[in-house]
Amino acid sequence: MKRGVNYLLIARGFSEFALAMYTITLPLIILQLTGSLAKSGYFFALITLPSLLGMPFVGPLVERVSRQQMIQICLLLLFTLFGGQLILYHFNLMQLVLLTLIAMVITLISAVSDIATRVIFSELVPATELERYNGLKSLIDNICTFAAPMLGTFIYGLWGSQYVVGLISILLLLALWFVTQMAYTRKITPTQRTETSFGANLKAGITYIKTQKTILRLFLLAMVLNFFVAATDEIINPGIIVAKYGISKQLFGFSATAFITGVILASWLISRRPKIDLHAKLAQLFVINSLIMILIGLSSLLLIHQLGSCFMVSS
């Protein structure tokens, strides 16, 4: 069991690192192909549609098949797609429409793989060791999110997108190998033995959310917050940092690194205050978070010309 968890974490580390590099360099590729932030916005709206429409069907699918086989299939498909991109880049055949279609499929497959990984993780880890392995998984995820943007944009700035895609392909192949080496036996609980239709599962989920007003408000709040920050790395930051001020593409990855640094710092501060009941303070923390976002937005409006002048002088 321990070997299976360790191999799963290693595989997740490789795949998360690869996809984090793809996520941070894709906006630069689209900006280079289109030269338009508006078209970049349309692009990222399009590629999220398959995962948005397909996610309700993924849960029932994960419940009915082997999680390990699903992850293997997803990683194999991702490796094939990135390998195909590498060939297209090599022969200068990559076009915006083709890249959009490939990115749509990659986004959907990545979402399916992530859900299957989370489910199999909960099955492999004993309840007594769940906290320790959760911490290890979070550490691996944060390291990947911290290092991948800098490495991805650095490689892209020096040698181009084909080298980034090539490295991603290698990392995905390594992740696939570790998943195939896992020792995993699917656990079937009594509730899983009774097969229910997708419609019944969806109706039960909607009914539960409607009756649990607190969860519904939390979902709405999270969606509103994500609406304002979700496109930062894909559209806002490339538009400001790269297109407007002409900052080096090698340095663009530091914007994502600064974000994850803040996440790590916040986690450290919380861990230093174990006596505080965070659940009781959740509403106040959301209010503080919203106020900080408002202050950052106002500061950016007030300081935008001064920052622009500093960037122009330094360049």
mmCIF file with all atom_site columns, C-alpha atoms in Angstrom, residues 124-247:
data_model
loop_
_atom_site.group_PDB
_atom_site.id
_atom_site.type_symbol
_atom_site.label_atom_id
_atom_site.label_alt_id
_atom_site.label_comp_id
_atom_site.label_asym_id
_atom_site.label_entity_id
_atom_site.label_seq_id
_atom_site.pdbx_PDB_ins_code
_atom_site.Cartn_x
_atom_site.Cartn_y
_atom_site.Cartn_z
_atom_site.occupancy
_atom_site.B_iso_or_equiv
_atom_site.pdbx_formal_charge
_atom_site.auth_seq_id
_atom_site.auth_comp_id
_atom_site.auth_asym_id
_atom_site.auth_atom_id
_atom_site.pdbx_PDB_model_num
ATOM 1   C CA . LEU A 1 124 ? -4.665  4.169  -1.014  1.00 0.00 ? 124 LEU A CA 1
ATOM 2   C CA . VAL A 1 125 ? -3.950  6.242  2.093   1.00 0.00 ? 125 VAL A CA 1
ATOM 3   C CA . PRO A 1 126 ? -5.037  4.738  5.438   1.00 0.00 ? 126 PRO A CA 1
ATOM 4   C CA . ALA A 1 127 ? -7.188  7.000  7.596   1.00 0.00 ? 127 ALA A CA 1
ATOM 5   C CA . THR A 1 128 ? -4.497  7.066  10.289  1.00 0.00 ? 128 THR A CA 1
ATOM 6   C CA . GLU A 1 129 ? -1.918  8.483  7.856   1.00 0.00 ? 129 GLU A CA 1
ATOM 7   C CA . LEU A 1 130 ? -4.195  10.722 5.804   1.00 0.00 ? 130 LEU A CA 1
ATOM 8   C CA . GLU A 1 131 ? -2.999  13.965 7.400   1.00 0.00 ? 131 GLU A CA 1
ATOM 9   C CA . ARG A 1 132 ? 0.687   13.144 6.848   1.00 0.00 ? 132 ARG A CA 1
ATOM 10  C CA . TYR A 1 133 ? 0.246   12.129 3.221   1.00 0.00 ? 133 TYR A CA 1
ATOM 11  C CA . ASN A 1 134 ? -2.026  15.098 2.540   1.00 0.00 ? 134 ASN A CA 1
ATOM 12  C CA . GLY A 1 135 ? 0.764   17.348 3.740   1.00 0.00 ? 135 GLY A CA 1
ATOM 13  C CA . LEU A 1 136 ? 3.248   15.545 1.496   1.00 0.00 ? 136 LEU A CA 1
ATOM 14  C CA . LYS A 1 137 ? 0.920   15.855 -1.499  1.00 0.00 ? 137 LYS A CA 1
ATOM 15  C CA . SER A 1 138 ? 0.443   19.573 -0.850  1.00 0.00 ? 138 SER A CA 1
ATOM 16  C CA . LEU A 1 139 ? 4.207   20.024 -0.576  1.00 0.00 ? 139 LEU A CA 1
ATOM 17  C CA . ILE A 1 140 ? 4.766   18.320 -3.938  1.00 0.00 ? 140 ILE A CA 1
ATOM 18  C CA . ASP A 1 141 ? 1.995   20.364 -5.574  1.00 0.00 ? 141 ASP A CA 1
ATOM 19  C CA . ASN A 1 142 ? 3.413   23.622 -4.201  1.00 0.00 ? 142 ASN A CA 1
ATOM 20  C CA . ILE A 1 143 ? 6.958   22.790 -5.311  1.00 0.00 ? 143 ILE A CA 1
ATOM 21  C CA . CYS A 1 144 ? 5.714   22.037 -8.827  1.00 0.00 ? 144 CYS A CA 1
ATOM 22  C CA . THR A 1 145 ? 3.628   25.212 -8.956  1.00 0.00 ? 145 THR A CA 1
ATOM 23  C CA . PHE A 1 146 ? 6.566   27.188 -7.588  1.00 0.00 ? 146 PHE A CA 1
ATOM 24  C CA . ALA A 1 147 ? 9.315   25.923 -9.903  1.00 0.00 ? 147 ALA A CA 1
ATOM 25  C CA . ALA A 1 148 ? 7.493   25.050 -13.135 1.00 0.00 ? 148 ALA A CA 1
ATOM 26  C CA . PRO A 1 149 ? 6.523   28.620 -14.168 1.00 0.00 ? 149 PRO A CA 1
ATOM 27  C CA . MET A 1 150 ? 10.100  29.889 -13.873 1.00 0.00 ? 150 MET A CA 1
ATOM 28  C CA . LEU A 1 151 ? 11.589  26.904 -15.717 1.00 0.00 ? 151 LEU A CA 1
ATOM 29  C CA . GLY A 1 152 ? 8.887   26.869 -18.396 1.00 0.00 ? 152 GLY A CA 1
ATOM 30  C CA . THR A 1 153 ? 9.126   30.557 -19.256 1.00 0.00 ? 153 THR A CA 1
ATOM 31  C CA . PHE A 1 154 ? 12.929  30.439 -19.086 1.00 0.00 ? 154 PHE A CA 1
ATOM 32  C CA . ILE A 1 155 ? 13.078  27.581 -21.613 1.00 0.00 ? 155 ILE A CA 1
ATOM 33  C CA . TYR A 1 156 ? 10.446  29.238 -23.788 1.00 0.00 ? 156 TYR A CA 1
ATOM 34  C CA . GLY A 1 157 ? 12.290  32.546 -23.795 1.00 0.00 ? 157 GLY A CA 1
ATOM 35  C CA . LEU A 1 158 ? 15.640  30.961 -24.691 1.00 0.00 ? 158 LEU A CA 1
ATOM 36  C CA . TRP A 1 159 ? 14.755  28.176 -27.137 1.00 0.00 ? 159 TRP A CA 1
ATOM 37  C CA . GLY A 1 160 ? 11.063  28.347 -27.985 1.00 0.00 ? 160 GLY A CA 1
ATOM 38  C CA . SER A 1 161 ? 7.849   26.428 -27.413 1.00 0.00 ? 161 SER A CA 1
ATOM 39  C CA . GLN A 1 162 ? 9.014   23.157 -28.980 1.00 0.00 ? 162 GLN A CA 1
ATOM 40  C CA . TYR A 1 163 ? 11.553  22.624 -26.214 1.00 0.00 ? 163 TYR A CA 1
ATOM 41  C CA . VAL A 1 164 ? 8.918   23.242 -23.554 1.00 0.00 ? 164 VAL A CA 1
ATOM 42  C CA . VAL A 1 165 ? 6.581   20.753 -25.237 1.00 0.00 ? 165 VAL A CA 1
ATOM 43  C CA . GLY A 1 166 ? 9.416   18.225 -25.510 1.00 0.00 ? 166 GLY A CA 1
ATOM 44  C CA . LEU A 1 167 ? 10.206  18.456 -21.787 1.00 0.00 ? 167 LEU A CA 1
ATOM 45  C CA . ILE A 1 168 ? 6.499   18.158 -20.949 1.00 0.00 ? 168 ILE A CA 1
ATOM 46  C CA . SER A 1 169 ? 6.301   14.972 -23.032 1.00 0.00 ? 169 SER A CA 1
ATOM 47  C CA . ILE A 1 170 ? 9.232   13.436 -21.142 1.00 0.00 ? 170 ILE A CA 1
ATOM 48  C CA . LEU A 1 171 ? 7.718   14.300 -17.751 1.00 0.00 ? 171 LEU A CA 1
ATOM 49  C CA . LEU A 1 172 ? 4.362   12.802 -18.729 1.00 0.00 ? 172 LEU A CA 1
ATOM 50  C CA . LEU A 1 173 ? 6.060   9.621  -19.903 1.00 0.00 ? 173 LEU A CA 1
ATOM 51  C CA . LEU A 1 174 ? 7.814   9.323  -16.527 1.00 0.00 ? 174 LEU A CA 1
ATOM 52  C CA . ALA A 1 175 ? 4.505   9.898  -14.740 1.00 0.00 ? 175 ALA A CA 1
ATOM 53  C CA . LEU A 1 176 ? 2.884   7.172  -16.831 1.00 0.00 ? 176 LEU A CA 1
ATOM 54  C CA . TRP A 1 177 ? 5.634   4.701  -15.945 1.00 0.00 ? 177 TRP A CA 1
ATOM 55  C CA . PHE A 1 178 ? 5.246   5.285  -12.207 1.00 0.00 ? 178 PHE A CA 1
ATOM 56  C CA . VAL A 1 179 ? 1.469   4.834  -12.418 1.00 0.00 ? 179 VAL A CA 1
ATOM 57  C CA . THR A 1 180 ? 1.914   1.500  -14.179 1.00 0.00 ? 180 THR A CA 1
ATOM 58  C CA . GLN A 1 181 ? 4.151   0.324  -11.303 1.00 0.00 ? 181 GLN A CA 1
ATOM 59  C CA . MET A 1 182 ? 1.542   1.033  -8.627  1.00 0.00 ? 182 MET A CA 1
ATOM 60  C CA . ALA A 1 183 ? 0.103   -1.814 -6.590  1.00 0.00 ? 183 ALA A CA 1
ATOM 61  C CA . TYR A 1 184 ? -3.585  -0.980 -6.489  1.00 0.00 ? 184 TYR A CA 1
ATOM 62  C CA . THR A 1 185 ? -6.761  -2.908 -5.833  1.00 0.00 ? 185 THR A CA 1
ATOM 63  C CA . ARG A 1 186 ? -9.998  -1.045 -6.121  1.00 0.00 ? 186 ARG A CA 1
ATOM 64  C CA . LYS A 1 187 ? -12.111 -0.963 -2.985  1.00 0.00 ? 187 LYS A CA 1
ATOM 65  C CA . ILE A 1 188 ? -15.815 -1.488 -3.469  1.00 0.00 ? 188 ILE A CA 1
ATOM 66  C CA . THR A 1 189 ? -18.000 -0.152 -0.685  1.00 0.00 ? 189 THR A CA 1
ATOM 67  C CA . PRO A 1 190 ? -21.570 -1.405 -0.165  1.00 0.00 ? 190 PRO A CA 1
ATOM 68  C CA . THR A 1 191 ? -22.919 1.915  -1.453  1.00 0.00 ? 191 THR A CA 1
ATOM 69  C CA . GLN A 1 192 ? -20.961 1.526  -4.679  1.00 0.00 ? 192 GLN A CA 1
ATOM 70  C CA . ARG A 1 193 ? -22.431 -1.878 -5.442  1.00 0.00 ? 193 ARG A CA 1
ATOM 71  C CA . THR A 1 194 ? -25.807 -0.371 -6.253  1.00 0.00 ? 194 THR A CA 1
ATOM 72  C CA . GLU A 1 195 ? -25.489 1.267  -9.630  1.00 0.00 ? 195 GLU A CA 1
ATOM 73  C CA . THR A 1 196 ? -27.507 4.451  -10.093 1.00 0.00 ? 196 THR A CA 1
ATOM 74  C CA . SER A 1 197 ? -28.065 6.476  -13.221 1.00 0.00 ? 197 SER A CA 1
ATOM 75  C CA . PHE A 1 198 ? -26.313 9.713  -13.981 1.00 0.00 ? 198 PHE A CA 1
ATOM 76  C CA . GLY A 1 199 ? -29.603 11.614 -13.792 1.00 0.00 ? 199 GLY A CA 1
ATOM 77  C CA . ALA A 1 200 ? -30.330 10.269 -10.321 1.00 0.00 ? 200 ALA A CA 1
ATOM 78  C CA . ASN A 1 201 ? -26.841 11.184 -9.083  1.00 0.00 ? 201 ASN A CA 1
ATOM 79  C CA . LEU A 1 202 ? -27.099 14.678 -10.544 1.00 0.00 ? 202 LEU A CA 1
ATOM 80  C CA . LYS A 1 203 ? -30.553 15.230 -9.056  1.00 0.00 ? 203 LYS A CA 1
ATOM 81  C CA . ALA A 1 204 ? -29.353 14.057 -5.631  1.00 0.00 ? 204 ALA A CA 1
ATOM 82  C CA . GLY A 1 205 ? -26.386 16.424 -5.783  1.00 0.00 ? 205 GLY A CA 1
ATOM 83  C CA . ILE A 1 206 ? -28.518 19.425 -6.749  1.00 0.00 ? 206 ILE A CA 1
ATOM 84  C CA . THR A 1 207 ? -31.036 18.613 -4.031  1.00 0.00 ? 207 THR A CA 1
ATOM 85  C CA . TYR A 1 208 ? -28.293 18.403 -1.419  1.00 0.00 ? 208 TYR A CA 1
ATOM 86  C CA . ILE A 1 209 ? -26.819 21.766 -2.405  1.00 0.00 ? 209 ILE A CA 1
ATOM 87  C CA . LYS A 1 210 ? -30.257 23.404 -2.409  1.00 0.00 ? 210 LYS A CA 1
ATOM 88  C CA . THR A 1 211 ? -31.004 22.160 1.080   1.00 0.00 ? 211 THR A CA 1
ATOM 89  C CA . GLN A 1 212 ? -27.568 23.071 2.451   1.00 0.00 ? 212 GLN A CA 1
ATOM 90  C CA . LYS A 1 213 ? -27.706 26.861 2.197   1.00 0.00 ? 213 LYS A CA 1
ATOM 91  C CA . THR A 1 214 ? -24.273 27.323 3.765   1.00 0.00 ? 214 THR A CA 1
ATOM 92  C CA . ILE A 1 215 ? -22.618 25.178 1.084   1.00 0.00 ? 215 ILE A CA 1
ATOM 93  C CA . LEU A 1 216 ? -24.558 27.005 -1.637  1.00 0.00 ? 216 LEU A CA 1
ATOM 94  C CA . ARG A 1 217 ? -23.387 30.391 -0.354  1.00 0.00 ? 217 ARG A CA 1
ATOM 95  C CA . LEU A 1 218 ? -19.812 29.100 -0.136  1.00 0.00 ? 218 LEU A CA 1
ATOM 96  C CA . PHE A 1 219 ? -19.947 27.895 -3.753  1.00 0.00 ? 219 PHE A CA 1
ATOM 97  C CA . LEU A 1 220 ? -21.306 31.241 -4.930  1.00 0.00 ? 220 LEU A CA 1
ATOM 98  C CA . LEU A 1 221 ? -18.668 33.136 -2.967  1.00 0.00 ? 221 LEU A CA 1
ATOM 99  C CA . ALA A 1 222 ? -15.863 30.977 -4.352  1.00 0.00 ? 222 ALA A CA 1
ATOM 100 C CA . MET A 1 223 ? -17.138 31.451 -7.904  1.00 0.00 ? 223 MET A CA 1
ATOM 101 C CA . VAL A 1 224 ? -17.257 35.228 -7.497  1.00 0.00 ? 224 VAL A CA 1
ATOM 102 C CA . LEU A 1 225 ? -13.705 35.341 -6.114  1.00 0.00 ? 225 LEU A CA 1
ATOM 103 C CA . ASN A 1 226 ? -12.408 33.042 -8.855  1.00 0.00 ? 226 ASN A CA 1
ATOM 104 C CA . PHE A 1 227 ? -14.106 35.190 -11.495 1.00 0.00 ? 227 PHE A CA 1
ATOM 105 C CA . PHE A 1 228 ? -11.775 38.064 -10.672 1.00 0.00 ? 228 PHE A CA 1
ATOM 106 C CA . VAL A 1 229 ? -8.516  36.133 -10.327 1.00 0.00 ? 229 VAL A CA 1
ATOM 107 C CA . ALA A 1 230 ? -8.874  33.048 -12.552 1.00 0.00 ? 230 ALA A CA 1
ATOM 108 C CA . ALA A 1 231 ? -7.524  34.686 -15.738 1.00 0.00 ? 231 ALA A CA 1
ATOM 109 C CA . THR A 1 232 ? -4.517  36.342 -14.098 1.00 0.00 ? 232 THR A CA 1
ATOM 110 C CA . ASP A 1 233 ? -1.784  34.092 -15.503 1.00 0.00 ? 233 ASP A CA 1
ATOM 111 C CA . GLU A 1 234 ? -3.492  33.488 -18.846 1.00 0.00 ? 234 GLU A CA 1
ATOM 112 C CA . ILE A 1 235 ? -4.661  36.968 -19.884 1.00 0.00 ? 235 ILE A CA 1
ATOM 113 C CA . ILE A 1 236 ? -4.105  39.745 -17.350 1.00 0.00 ? 236 ILE A CA 1
ATOM 114 C CA . ASN A 1 237 ? -0.453  39.154 -16.525 1.00 0.00 ? 237 ASN A CA 1
ATOM 115 C CA . PRO A 1 238 ? 0.684   38.521 -20.131 1.00 0.00 ? 238 PRO A CA 1
ATOM 116 C CA . GLY A 1 239 ? -1.182  41.649 -21.190 1.00 0.00 ? 239 GLY A CA 1
ATOM 117 C CA . ILE A 1 240 ? 0.405   43.844 -18.547 1.00 0.00 ? 240 ILE A CA 1
ATOM 118 C CA . ILE A 1 241 ? 3.819   42.290 -18.062 1.00 0.00 ? 241 ILE A CA 1
ATOM 119 C CA . VAL A 1 242 ? 4.657   41.141 -21.591 1.00 0.00 ? 242 VAL A CA 1
ATOM 120 C CA . ALA A 1 243 ? 2.535   43.077 -24.079 1.00 0.00 ? 243 ALA A CA 1
ATOM 121 C CA . LYS A 1 244 ? 2.343   46.501 -22.407 1.00 0.00 ? 244 LYS A CA 1
ATOM 122 C CA . TYR A 1 245 ? 5.693   46.839 -20.654 1.00 0.00 ? 245 TYR A CA 1
ATOM 123 C CA . GLY A 1 246 ? 7.789   44.468 -22.750 1.00 0.00 ? 246 GLY A CA 1
ATOM 124 C CA . ILE A 1 247 ? 9.178   42.544 -19.806 1.00 0.00 ? 247 ILE A CA 1
#
